[in-house]
Coordinates of C-alpha atoms in Angstrom, one line a residue:
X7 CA -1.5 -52.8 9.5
X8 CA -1.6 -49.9 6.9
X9 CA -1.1 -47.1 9.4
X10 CA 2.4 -48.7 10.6
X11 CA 3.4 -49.1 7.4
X12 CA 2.8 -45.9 6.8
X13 CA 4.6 -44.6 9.9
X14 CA 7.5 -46.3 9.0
X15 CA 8.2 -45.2 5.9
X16 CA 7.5 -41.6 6.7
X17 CA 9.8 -41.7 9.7
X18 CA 12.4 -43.8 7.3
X19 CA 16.2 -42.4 6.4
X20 CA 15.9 -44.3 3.2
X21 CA 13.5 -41.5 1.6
X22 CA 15.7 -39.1 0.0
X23 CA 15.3 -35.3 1.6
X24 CA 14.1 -32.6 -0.9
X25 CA 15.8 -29.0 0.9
X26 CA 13.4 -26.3 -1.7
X27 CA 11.7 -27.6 -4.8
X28 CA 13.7 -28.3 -7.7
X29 CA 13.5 -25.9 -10.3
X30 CA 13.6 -26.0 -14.1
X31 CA 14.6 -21.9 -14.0
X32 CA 16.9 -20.2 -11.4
X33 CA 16.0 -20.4 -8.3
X34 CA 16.7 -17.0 -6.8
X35 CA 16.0 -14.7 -10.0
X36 CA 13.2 -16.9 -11.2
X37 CA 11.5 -17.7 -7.4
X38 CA 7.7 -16.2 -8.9
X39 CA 8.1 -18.4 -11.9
X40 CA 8.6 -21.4 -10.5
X41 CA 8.5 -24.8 -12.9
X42 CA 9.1 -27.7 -10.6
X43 CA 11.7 -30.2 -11.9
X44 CA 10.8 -33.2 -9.5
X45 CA 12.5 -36.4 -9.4
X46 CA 11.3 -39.2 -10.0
X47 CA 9.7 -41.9 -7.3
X48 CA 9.6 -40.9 -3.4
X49 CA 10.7 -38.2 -1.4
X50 CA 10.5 -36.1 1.7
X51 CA 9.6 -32.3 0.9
X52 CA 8.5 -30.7 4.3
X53 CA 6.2 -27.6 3.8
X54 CA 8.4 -24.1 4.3
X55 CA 9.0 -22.8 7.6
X56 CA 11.1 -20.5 9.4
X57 CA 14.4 -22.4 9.2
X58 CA 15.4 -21.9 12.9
X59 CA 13.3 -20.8 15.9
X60 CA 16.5 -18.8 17.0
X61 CA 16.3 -16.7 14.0
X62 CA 12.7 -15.4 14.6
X63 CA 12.5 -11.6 14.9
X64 CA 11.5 -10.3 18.2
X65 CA 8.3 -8.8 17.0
X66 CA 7.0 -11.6 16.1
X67 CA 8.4 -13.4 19.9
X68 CA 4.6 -13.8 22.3
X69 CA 5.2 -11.5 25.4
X70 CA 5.8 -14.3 27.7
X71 CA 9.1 -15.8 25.8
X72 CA 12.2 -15.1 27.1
X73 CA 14.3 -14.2 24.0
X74 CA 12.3 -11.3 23.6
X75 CA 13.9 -9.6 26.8
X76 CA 17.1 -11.0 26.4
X77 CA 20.1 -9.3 26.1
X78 CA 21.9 -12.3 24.7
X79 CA 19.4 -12.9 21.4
X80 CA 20.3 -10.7 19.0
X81 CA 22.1 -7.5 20.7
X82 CA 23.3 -6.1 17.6
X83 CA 19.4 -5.2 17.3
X84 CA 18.9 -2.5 19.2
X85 CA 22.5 -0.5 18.9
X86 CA 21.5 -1.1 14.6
X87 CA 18.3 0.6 15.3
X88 CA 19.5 3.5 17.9
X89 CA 22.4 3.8 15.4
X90 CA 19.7 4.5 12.2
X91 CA 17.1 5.7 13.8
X92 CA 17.7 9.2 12.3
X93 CA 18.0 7.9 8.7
X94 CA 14.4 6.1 9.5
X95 CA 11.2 7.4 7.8
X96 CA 8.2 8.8 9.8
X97 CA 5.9 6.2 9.3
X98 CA 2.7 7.9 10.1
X99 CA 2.0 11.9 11.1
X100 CA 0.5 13.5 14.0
X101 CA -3.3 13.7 13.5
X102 CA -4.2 17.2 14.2
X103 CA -7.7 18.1 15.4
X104 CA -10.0 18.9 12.6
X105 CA -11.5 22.5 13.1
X106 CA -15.1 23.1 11.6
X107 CA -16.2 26.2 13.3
X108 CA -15.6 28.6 10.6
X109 CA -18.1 31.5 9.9
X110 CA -19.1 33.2 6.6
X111 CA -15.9 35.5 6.8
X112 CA -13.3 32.9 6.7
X113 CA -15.1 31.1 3.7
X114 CA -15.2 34.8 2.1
X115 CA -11.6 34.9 2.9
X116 CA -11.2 31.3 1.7
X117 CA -12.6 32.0 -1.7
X118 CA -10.9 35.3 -2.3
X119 CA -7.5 33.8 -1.6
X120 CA -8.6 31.2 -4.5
X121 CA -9.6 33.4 -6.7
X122 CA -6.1 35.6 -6.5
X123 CA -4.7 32.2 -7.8
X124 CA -3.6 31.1 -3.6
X125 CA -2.1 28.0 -3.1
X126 CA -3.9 25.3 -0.7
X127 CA -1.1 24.9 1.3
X128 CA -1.0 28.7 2.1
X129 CA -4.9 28.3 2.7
X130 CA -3.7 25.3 5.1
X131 CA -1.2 27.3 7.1
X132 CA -3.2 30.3 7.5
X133 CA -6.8 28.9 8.5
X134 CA -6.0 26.0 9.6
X135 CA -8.5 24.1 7.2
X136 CA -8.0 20.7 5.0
X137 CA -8.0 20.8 1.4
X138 CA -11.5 18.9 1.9
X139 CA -12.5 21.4 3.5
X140 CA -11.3 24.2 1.2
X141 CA -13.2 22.0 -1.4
X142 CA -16.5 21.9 -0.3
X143 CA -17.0 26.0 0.9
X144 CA -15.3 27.7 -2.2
X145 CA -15.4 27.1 -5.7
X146 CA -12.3 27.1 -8.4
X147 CA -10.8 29.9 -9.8
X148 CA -12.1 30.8 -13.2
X149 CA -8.6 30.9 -14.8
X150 CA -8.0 27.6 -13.7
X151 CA -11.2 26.0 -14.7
X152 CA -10.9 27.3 -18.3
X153 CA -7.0 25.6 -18.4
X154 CA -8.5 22.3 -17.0
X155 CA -11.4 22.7 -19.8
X156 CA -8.8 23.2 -21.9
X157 CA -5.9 20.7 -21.4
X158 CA -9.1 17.7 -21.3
X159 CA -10.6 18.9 -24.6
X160 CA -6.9 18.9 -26.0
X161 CA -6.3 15.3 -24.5
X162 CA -10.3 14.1 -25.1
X163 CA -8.8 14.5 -29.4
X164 CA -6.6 11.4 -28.7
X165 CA -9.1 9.2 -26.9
X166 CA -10.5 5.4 -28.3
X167 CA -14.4 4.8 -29.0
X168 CA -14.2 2.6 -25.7
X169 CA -13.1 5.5 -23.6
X170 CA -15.7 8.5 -25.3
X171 CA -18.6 6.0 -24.3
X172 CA -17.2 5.1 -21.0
X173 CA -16.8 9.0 -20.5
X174 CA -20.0 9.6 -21.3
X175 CA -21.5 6.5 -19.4
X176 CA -19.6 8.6 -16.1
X177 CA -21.7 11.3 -16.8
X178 CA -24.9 10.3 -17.1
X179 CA -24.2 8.5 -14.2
X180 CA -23.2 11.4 -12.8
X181 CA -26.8 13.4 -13.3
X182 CA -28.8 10.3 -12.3
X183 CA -26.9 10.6 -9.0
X184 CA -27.7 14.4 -8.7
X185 CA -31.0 13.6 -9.2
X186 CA -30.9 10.6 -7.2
X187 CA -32.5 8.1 -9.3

């Protein structure tokens, strides 16, 4: 008896339709702050979903629907994108093999290029290394360690209580790690 009652009011014309939730702000420049303004008593408010299963982008289409190689749904499609395609972003790049069979000389290379102040791009181009790499086998330039000493003793004057013992929470971190404790 209660399930058909149920039934028939849900499937009823006589509930009054709710299209989006009723907003106390604006609804398109305040859609994260949303403060529903419901009306009183009750009403049909269907959970959101894509408005119209002729609208659905053909990415998202499963292999086997027809839309998806159809010329008629949505046409304008691919002459937009052959249009664009040279104002388009490279999403990813080309992985390029990762070369570890360096000898002493090219780390002596490596490091003298560093010390003469060398970019690691120019490092890059000419060995063929990654900046990982370039990391690990040679050690800074002198000059710039003593700016990079510098420009963090300059900027340590400024810092809060909170951040000296944090800092120094990091290094003794640091040396248990080292002496791996």
């Amino acid at each position: 008896m209660f399930n058909r009652l149920v039934v028939s009011v849900r499937h009823s014309s006589s509930i009054p339709k709710l299209a989006t939730t009723p907003n106390k702000f604006n609804a398109k420049s305040s859609a994260f702050n949303l403060r529903p303004n419901l009306p009183e008593g009750l009403f049909f408010h269907p959970a959101p979903a894509s408005l119209n299963p002729e609208i659905t982008p053909k990415a998202f289409l499963p292999e086997s629907d027809v839309r998806k190689t159809s010329d008629v749904y949505y046409p304008e499609q691919t002459q937009y994108v052959a249009e664009n395609i040279h104002y388009m972003p490279v999403i990813s790049r080309i992985a390029q093999p990762t070369k570890y069979s360096h000898d002493a000389s090219v780390v002596g290379e490596l490091q003298k290029m560093r010390d003469n102040g060398a970019t690691r791009k120019q490092m890059r181009e000419k060995f063929g290394v990654s900046d990982g790499f370039i990391s690990l086998t040679t050690k800074p330039n002198p000059q710039t360690l003593k700016a990079q000493s510098k420009l963090l003793k300059r900027h340590a004057r400024r810092w809060s209580e909170k951040t000296l013992a944090a800092r120094k929470a990091r290094e003794e971190r640091k040396l248990q790690w080292e002496r791996d404790m």
